[in-house]
mmCIF file with all atom_site columns, C-alpha atoms and ligand atoms in Angstrom:
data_model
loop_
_atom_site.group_PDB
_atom_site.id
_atom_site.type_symbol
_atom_site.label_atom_id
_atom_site.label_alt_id
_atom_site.label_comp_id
_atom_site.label_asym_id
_atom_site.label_entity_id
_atom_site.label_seq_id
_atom_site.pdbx_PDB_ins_code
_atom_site.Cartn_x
_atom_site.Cartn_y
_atom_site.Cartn_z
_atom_site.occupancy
_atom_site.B_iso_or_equiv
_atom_site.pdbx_formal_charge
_atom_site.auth_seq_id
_atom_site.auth_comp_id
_atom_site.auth_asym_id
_atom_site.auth_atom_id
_atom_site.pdbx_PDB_model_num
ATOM   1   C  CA  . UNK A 1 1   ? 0.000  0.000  0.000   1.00 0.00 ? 1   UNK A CA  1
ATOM   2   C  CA  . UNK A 1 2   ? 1.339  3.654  -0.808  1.00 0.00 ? 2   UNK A CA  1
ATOM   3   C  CA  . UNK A 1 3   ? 1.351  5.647  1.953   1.00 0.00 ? 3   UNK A CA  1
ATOM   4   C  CA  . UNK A 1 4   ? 1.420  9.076  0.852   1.00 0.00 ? 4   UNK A CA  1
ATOM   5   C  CA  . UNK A 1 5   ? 3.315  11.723 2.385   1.00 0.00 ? 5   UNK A CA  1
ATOM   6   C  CA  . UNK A 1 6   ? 3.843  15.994 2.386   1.00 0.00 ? 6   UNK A CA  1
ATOM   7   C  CA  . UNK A 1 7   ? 6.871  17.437 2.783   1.00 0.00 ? 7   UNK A CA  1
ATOM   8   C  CA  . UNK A 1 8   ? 7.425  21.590 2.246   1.00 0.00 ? 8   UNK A CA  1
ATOM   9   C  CA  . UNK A 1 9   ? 9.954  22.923 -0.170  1.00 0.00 ? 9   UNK A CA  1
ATOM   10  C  CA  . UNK A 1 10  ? 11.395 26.591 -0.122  1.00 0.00 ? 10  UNK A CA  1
ATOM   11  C  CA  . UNK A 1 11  ? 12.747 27.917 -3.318  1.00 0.00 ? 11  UNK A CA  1
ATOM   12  C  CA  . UNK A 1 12  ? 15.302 30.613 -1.939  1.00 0.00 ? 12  UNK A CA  1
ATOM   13  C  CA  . UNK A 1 13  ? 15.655 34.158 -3.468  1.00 0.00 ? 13  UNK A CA  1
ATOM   14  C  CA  . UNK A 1 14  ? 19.595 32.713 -4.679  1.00 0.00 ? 14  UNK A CA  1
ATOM   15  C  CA  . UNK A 1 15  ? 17.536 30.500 -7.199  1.00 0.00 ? 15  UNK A CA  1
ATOM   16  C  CA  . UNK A 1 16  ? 14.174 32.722 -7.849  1.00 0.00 ? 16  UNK A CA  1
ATOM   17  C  CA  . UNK A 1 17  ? 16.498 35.168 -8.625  1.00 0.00 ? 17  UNK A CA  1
ATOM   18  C  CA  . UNK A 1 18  ? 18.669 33.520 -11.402 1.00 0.00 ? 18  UNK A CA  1
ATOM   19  C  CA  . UNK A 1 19  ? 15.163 32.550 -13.447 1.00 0.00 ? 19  UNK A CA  1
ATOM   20  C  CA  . UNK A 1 20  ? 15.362 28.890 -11.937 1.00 0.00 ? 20  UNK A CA  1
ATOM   21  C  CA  . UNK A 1 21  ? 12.375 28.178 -9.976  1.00 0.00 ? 21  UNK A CA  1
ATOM   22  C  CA  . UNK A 1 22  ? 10.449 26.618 -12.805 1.00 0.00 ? 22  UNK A CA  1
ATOM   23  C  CA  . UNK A 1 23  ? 13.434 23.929 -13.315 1.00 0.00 ? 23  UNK A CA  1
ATOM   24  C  CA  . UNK A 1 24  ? 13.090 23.128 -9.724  1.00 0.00 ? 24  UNK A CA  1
ATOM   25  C  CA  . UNK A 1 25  ? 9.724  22.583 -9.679  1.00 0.00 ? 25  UNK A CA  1
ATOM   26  C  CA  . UNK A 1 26  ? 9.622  20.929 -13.215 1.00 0.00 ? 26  UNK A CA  1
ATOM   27  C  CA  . UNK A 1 27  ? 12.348 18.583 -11.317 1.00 0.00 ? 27  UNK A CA  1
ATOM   28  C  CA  . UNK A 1 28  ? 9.805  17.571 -8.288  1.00 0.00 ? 28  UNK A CA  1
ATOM   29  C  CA  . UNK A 1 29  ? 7.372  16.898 -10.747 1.00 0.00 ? 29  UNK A CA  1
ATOM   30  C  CA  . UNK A 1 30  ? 9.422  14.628 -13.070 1.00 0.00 ? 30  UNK A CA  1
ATOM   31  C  CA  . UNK A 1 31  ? 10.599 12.477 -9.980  1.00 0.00 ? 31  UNK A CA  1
ATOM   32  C  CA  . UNK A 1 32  ? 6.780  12.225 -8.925  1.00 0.00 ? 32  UNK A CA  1
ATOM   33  C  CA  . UNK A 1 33  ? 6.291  14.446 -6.722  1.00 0.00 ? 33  UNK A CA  1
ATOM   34  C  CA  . UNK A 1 34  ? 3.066  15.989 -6.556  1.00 0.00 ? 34  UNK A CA  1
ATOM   35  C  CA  . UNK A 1 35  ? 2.479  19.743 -5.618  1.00 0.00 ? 35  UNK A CA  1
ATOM   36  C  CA  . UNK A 1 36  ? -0.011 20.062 -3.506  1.00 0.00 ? 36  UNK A CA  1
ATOM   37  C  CA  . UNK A 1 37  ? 0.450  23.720 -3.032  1.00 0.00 ? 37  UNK A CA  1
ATOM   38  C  CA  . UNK A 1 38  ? 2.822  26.425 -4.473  1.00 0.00 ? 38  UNK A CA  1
ATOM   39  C  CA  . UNK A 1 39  ? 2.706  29.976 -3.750  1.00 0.00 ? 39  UNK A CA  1
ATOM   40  C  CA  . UNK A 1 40  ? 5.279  33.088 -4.955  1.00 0.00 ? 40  UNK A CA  1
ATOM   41  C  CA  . UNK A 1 41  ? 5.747  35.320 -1.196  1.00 0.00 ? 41  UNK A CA  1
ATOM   42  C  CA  . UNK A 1 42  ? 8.183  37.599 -0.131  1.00 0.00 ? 42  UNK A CA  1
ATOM   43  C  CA  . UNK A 1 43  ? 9.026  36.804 3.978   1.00 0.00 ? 43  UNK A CA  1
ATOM   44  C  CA  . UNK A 1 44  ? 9.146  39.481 6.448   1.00 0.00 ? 44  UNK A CA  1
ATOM   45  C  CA  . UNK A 1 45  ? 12.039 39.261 9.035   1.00 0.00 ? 45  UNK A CA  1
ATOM   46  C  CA  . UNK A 1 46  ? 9.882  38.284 11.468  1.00 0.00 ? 46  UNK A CA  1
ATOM   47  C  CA  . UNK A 1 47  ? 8.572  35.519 9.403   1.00 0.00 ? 47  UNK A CA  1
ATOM   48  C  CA  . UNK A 1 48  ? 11.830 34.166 8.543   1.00 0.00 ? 48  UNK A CA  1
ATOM   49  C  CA  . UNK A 1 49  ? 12.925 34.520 12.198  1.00 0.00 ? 49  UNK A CA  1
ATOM   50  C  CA  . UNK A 1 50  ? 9.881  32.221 12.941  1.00 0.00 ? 50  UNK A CA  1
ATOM   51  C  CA  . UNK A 1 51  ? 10.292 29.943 10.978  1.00 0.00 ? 51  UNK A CA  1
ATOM   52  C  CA  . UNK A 1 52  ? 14.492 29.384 11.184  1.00 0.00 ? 52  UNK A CA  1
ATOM   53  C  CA  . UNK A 1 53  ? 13.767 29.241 14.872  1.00 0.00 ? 53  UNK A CA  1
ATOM   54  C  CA  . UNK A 1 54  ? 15.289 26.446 15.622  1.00 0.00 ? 54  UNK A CA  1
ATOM   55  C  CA  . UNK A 1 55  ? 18.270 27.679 14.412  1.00 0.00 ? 55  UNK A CA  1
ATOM   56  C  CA  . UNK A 1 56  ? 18.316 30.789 16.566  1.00 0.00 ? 56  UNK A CA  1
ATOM   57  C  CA  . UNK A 1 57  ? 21.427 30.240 18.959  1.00 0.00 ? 57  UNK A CA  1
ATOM   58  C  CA  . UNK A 1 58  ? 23.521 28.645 15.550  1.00 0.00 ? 58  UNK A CA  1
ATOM   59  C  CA  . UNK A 1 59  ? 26.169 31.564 14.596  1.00 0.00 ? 59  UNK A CA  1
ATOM   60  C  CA  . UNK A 1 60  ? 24.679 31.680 10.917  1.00 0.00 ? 60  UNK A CA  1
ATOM   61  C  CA  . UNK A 1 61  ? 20.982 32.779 12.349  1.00 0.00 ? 61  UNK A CA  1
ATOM   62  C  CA  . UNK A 1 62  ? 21.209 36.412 11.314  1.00 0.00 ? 62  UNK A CA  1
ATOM   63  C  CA  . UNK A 1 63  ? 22.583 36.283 8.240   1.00 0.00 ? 63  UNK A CA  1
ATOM   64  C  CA  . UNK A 1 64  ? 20.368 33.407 6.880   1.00 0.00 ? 64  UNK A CA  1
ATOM   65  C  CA  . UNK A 1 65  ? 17.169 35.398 7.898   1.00 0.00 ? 65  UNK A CA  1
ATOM   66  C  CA  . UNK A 1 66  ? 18.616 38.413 6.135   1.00 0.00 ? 66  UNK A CA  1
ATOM   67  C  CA  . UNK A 1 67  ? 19.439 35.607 3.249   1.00 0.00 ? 67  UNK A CA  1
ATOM   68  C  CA  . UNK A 1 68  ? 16.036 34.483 3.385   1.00 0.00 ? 68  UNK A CA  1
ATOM   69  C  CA  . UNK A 1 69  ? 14.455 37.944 3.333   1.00 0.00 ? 69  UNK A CA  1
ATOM   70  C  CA  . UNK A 1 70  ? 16.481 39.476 0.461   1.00 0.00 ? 70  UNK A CA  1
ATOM   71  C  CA  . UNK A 1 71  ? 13.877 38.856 -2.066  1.00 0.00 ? 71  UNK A CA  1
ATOM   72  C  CA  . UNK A 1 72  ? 10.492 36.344 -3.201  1.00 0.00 ? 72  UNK A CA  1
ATOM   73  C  CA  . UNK A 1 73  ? 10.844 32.776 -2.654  1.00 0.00 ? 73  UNK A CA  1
ATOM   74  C  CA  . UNK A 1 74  ? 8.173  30.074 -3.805  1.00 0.00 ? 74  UNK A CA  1
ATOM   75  C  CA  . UNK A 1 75  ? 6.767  27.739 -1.198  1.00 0.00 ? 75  UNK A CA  1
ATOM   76  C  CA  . UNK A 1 76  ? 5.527  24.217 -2.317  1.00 0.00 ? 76  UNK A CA  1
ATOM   77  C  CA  . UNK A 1 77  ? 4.065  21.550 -0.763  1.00 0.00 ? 77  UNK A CA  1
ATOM   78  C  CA  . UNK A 1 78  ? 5.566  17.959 -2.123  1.00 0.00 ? 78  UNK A CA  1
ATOM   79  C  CA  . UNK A 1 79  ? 3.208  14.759 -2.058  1.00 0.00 ? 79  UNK A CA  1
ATOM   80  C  CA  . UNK A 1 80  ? 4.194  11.342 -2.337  1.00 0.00 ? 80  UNK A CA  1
ATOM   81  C  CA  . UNK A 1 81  ? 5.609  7.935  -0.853  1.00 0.00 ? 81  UNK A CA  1
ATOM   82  C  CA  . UNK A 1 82  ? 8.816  8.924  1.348   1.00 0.00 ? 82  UNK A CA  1
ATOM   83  C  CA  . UNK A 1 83  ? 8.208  12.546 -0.010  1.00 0.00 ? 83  UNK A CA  1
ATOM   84  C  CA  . UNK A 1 84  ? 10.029 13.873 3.009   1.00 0.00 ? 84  UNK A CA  1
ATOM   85  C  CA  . UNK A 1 85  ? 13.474 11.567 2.565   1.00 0.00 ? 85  UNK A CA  1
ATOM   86  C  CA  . UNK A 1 86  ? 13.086 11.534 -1.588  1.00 0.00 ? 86  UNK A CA  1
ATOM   87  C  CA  . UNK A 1 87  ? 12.902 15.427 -1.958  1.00 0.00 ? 87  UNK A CA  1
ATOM   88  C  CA  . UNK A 1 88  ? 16.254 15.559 0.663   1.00 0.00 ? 88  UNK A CA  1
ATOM   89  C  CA  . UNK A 1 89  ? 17.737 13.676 -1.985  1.00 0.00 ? 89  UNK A CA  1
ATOM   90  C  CA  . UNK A 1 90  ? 16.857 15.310 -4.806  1.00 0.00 ? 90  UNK A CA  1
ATOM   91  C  CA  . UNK A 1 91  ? 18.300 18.538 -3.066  1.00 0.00 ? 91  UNK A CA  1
ATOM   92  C  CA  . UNK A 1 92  ? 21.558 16.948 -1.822  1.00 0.00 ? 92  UNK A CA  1
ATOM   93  C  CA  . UNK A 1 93  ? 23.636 18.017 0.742   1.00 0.00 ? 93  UNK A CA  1
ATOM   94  C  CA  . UNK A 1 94  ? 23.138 21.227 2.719   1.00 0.00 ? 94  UNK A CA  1
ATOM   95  C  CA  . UNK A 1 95  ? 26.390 22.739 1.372   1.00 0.00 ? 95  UNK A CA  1
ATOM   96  C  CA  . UNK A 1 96  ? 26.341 22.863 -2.392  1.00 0.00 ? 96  UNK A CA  1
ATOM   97  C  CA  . UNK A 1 97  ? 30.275 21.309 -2.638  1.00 0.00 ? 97  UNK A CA  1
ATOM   98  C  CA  . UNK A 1 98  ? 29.085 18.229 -1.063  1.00 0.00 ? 98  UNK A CA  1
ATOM   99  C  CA  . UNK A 1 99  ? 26.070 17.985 -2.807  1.00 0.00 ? 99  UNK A CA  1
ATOM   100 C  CA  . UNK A 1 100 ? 26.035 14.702 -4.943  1.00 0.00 ? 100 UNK A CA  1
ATOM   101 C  CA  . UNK A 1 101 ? 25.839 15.561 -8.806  1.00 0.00 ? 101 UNK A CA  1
ATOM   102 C  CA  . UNK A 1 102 ? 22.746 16.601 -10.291 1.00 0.00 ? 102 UNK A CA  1
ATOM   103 C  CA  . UNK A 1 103 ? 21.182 17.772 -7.203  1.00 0.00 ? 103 UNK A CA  1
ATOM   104 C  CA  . UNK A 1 104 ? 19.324 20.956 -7.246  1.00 0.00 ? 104 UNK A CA  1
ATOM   105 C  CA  . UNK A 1 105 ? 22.365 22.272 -4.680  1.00 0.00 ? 105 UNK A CA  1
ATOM   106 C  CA  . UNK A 1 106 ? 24.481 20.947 -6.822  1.00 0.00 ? 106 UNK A CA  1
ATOM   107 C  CA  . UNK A 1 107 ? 23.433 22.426 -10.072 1.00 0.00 ? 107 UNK A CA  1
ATOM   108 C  CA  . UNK A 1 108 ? 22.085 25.673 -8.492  1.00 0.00 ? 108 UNK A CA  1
ATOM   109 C  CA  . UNK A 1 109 ? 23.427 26.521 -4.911  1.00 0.00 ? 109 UNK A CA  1
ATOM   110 C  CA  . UNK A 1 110 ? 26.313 29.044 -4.667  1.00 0.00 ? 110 UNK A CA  1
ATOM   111 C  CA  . UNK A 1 111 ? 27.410 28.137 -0.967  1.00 0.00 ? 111 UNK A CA  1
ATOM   112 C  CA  . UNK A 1 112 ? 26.803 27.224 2.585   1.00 0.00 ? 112 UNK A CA  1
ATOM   113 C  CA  . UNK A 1 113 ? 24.166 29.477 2.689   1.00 0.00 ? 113 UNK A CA  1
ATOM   114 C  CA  . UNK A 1 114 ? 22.905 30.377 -0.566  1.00 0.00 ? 114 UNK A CA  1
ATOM   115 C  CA  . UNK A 1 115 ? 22.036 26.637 -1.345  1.00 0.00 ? 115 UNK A CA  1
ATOM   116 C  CA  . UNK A 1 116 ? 18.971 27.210 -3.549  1.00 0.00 ? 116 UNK A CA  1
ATOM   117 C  CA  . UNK A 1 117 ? 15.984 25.042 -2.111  1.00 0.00 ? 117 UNK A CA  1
ATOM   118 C  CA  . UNK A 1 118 ? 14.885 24.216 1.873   1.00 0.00 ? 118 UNK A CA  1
ATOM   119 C  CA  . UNK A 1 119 ? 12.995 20.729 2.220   1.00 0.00 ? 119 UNK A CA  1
ATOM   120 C  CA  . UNK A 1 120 ? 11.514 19.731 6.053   1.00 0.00 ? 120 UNK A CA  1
ATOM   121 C  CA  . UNK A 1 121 ? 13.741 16.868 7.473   1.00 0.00 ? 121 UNK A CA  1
ATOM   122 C  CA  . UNK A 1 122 ? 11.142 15.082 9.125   1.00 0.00 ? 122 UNK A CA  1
ATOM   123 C  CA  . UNK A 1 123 ? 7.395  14.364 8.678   1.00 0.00 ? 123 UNK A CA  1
ATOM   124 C  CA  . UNK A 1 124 ? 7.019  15.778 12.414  1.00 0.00 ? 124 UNK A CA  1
ATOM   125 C  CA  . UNK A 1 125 ? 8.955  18.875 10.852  1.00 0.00 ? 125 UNK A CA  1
ATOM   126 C  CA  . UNK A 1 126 ? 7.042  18.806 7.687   1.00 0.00 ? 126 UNK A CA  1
ATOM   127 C  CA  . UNK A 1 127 ? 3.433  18.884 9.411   1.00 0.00 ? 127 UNK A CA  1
ATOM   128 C  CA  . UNK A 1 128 ? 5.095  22.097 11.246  1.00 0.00 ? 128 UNK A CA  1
ATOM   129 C  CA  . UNK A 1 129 ? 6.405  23.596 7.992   1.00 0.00 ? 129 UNK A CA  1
ATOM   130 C  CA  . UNK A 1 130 ? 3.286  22.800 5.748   1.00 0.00 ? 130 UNK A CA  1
ATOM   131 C  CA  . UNK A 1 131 ? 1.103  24.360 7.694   1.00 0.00 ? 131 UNK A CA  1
ATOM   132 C  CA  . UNK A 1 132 ? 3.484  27.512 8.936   1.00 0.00 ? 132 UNK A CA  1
ATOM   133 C  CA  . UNK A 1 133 ? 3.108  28.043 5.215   1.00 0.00 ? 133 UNK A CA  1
ATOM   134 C  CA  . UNK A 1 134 ? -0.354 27.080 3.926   1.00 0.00 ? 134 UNK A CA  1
ATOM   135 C  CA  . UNK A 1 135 ? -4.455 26.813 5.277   1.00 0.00 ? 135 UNK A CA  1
ATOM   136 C  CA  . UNK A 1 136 ? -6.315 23.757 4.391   1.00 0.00 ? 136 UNK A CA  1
ATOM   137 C  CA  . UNK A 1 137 ? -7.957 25.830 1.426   1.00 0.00 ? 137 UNK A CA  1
ATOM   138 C  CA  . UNK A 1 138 ? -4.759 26.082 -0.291  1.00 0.00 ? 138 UNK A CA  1
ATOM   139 C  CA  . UNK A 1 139 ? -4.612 22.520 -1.027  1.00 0.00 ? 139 UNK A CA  1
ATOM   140 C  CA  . UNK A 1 140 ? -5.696 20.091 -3.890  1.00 0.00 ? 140 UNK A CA  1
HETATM 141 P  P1  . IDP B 2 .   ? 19.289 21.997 5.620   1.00 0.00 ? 1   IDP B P1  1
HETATM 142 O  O1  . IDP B 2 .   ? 18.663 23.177 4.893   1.00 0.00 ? 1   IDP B O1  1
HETATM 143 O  O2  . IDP B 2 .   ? 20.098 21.136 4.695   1.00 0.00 ? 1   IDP B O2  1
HETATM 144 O  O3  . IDP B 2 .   ? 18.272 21.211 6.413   1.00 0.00 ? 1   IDP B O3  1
HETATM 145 P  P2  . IDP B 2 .   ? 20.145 23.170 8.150   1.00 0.00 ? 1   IDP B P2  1
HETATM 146 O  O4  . IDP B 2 .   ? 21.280 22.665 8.966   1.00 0.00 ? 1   IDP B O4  1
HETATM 147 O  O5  . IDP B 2 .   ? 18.765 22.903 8.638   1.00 0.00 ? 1   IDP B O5  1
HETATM 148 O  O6  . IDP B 2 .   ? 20.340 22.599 6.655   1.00 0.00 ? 1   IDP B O6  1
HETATM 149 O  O7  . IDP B 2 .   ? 20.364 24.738 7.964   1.00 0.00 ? 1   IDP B O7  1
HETATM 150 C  C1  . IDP B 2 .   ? 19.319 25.560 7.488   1.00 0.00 ? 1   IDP B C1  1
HETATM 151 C  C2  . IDP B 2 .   ? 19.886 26.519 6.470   1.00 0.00 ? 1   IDP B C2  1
HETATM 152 O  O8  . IDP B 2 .   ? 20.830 27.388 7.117   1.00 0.00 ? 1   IDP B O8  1
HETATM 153 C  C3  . IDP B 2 .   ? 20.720 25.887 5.348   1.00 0.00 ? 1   IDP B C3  1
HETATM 154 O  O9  . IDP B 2 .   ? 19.914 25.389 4.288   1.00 0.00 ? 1   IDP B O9  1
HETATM 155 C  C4  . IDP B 2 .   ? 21.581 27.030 4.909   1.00 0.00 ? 1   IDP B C4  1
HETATM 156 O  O10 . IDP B 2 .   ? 20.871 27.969 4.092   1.00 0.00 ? 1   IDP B O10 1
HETATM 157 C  C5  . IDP B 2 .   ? 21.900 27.695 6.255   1.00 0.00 ? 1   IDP B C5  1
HETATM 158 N  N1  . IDP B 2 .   ? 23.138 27.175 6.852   1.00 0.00 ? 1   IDP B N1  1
HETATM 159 C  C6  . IDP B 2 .   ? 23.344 25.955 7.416   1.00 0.00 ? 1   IDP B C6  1
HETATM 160 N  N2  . IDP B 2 .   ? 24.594 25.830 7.872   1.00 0.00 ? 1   IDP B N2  1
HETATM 161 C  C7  . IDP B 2 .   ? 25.212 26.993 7.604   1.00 0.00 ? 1   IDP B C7  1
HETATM 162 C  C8  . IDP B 2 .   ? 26.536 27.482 7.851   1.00 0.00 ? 1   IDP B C8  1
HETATM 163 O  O11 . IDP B 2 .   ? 27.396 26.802 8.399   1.00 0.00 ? 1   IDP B O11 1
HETATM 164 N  N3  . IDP B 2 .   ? 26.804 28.763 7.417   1.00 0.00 ? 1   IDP B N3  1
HETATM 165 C  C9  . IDP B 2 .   ? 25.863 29.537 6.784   1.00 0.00 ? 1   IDP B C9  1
HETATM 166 N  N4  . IDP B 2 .   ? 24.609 29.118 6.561   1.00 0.00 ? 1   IDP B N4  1
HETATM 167 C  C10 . IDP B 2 .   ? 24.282 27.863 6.962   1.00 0.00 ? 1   IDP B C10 1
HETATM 168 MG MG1 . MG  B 3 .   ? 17.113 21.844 8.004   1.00 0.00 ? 2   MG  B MG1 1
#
């Protein structure tokens, strides 16, 4: 039985702003993942804060909200089995040097930071993240 799953995805303003957001999400969509919901926003401080709070007390805090805030990002929310592990993949690792070839960090990440896409690392995470983002009505 397929057990479907949600997971949220950030495109960062590093990727909406090089024209890239439509590869990305042409990418989710040709390794089966669903979108459930996408929407084009613009975070205030105090959203980013918010939601990067768990990172508060890490060094890089402040300068990933400011990242984060610079300019529009799209927020999606992925469907499918092991959504939450399969879209980590297709990302690759958190800095884009690691990142295995052909992952979106790979191909479109400029650093540490500015590494392109966010996915939720847990479905715990992802329940939090989905719905930080998006109301019921949002999705179909
Ligand atoms: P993840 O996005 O791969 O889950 P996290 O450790 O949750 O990585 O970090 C959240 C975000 O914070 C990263 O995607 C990246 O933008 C930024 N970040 C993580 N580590 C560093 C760092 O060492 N320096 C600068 N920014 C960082
Ligand atoms: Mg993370």
């Amino acid at each position: 039985m397929i057990l479907p799953e949600l997971t949220l995805s950030l495109i960062k303003p590093d990727a909406v702003q090089k024209g890239v957001a439509g590869q990305i999400i042409g990418r989710f969509e040709s390794e089966g993942l669903r979108v459930v919901a996408c929407k084009k926003l613009w975070l205030t401080t105090a959203q980013a804060r918010a939601f990067y709070a768990v990172h508060a007390q890490r060094p890089f805090y402040e300068g990933l909200v400011a990242f984060m805030t610079e300019g529009p990002i799209y927020a999606l929310i992925l469907e499918g089995e092991g959504a939450v592990l399969r879209n980590r993949e297709i990302m690759g690792a958190t800095d884009p040097a690691k990142a295995a070839p052909g992952t979106l960090r790979a191909l479109f990440g400029d650093g540490i930071e500015r590494n392109a896409v966010h996915g939720s690392d847990s479905p715990e995470n992802a329940r939090i993240e989905t719905d930080f983002f998006f109301s019921q009505l949002e999705r179909f």
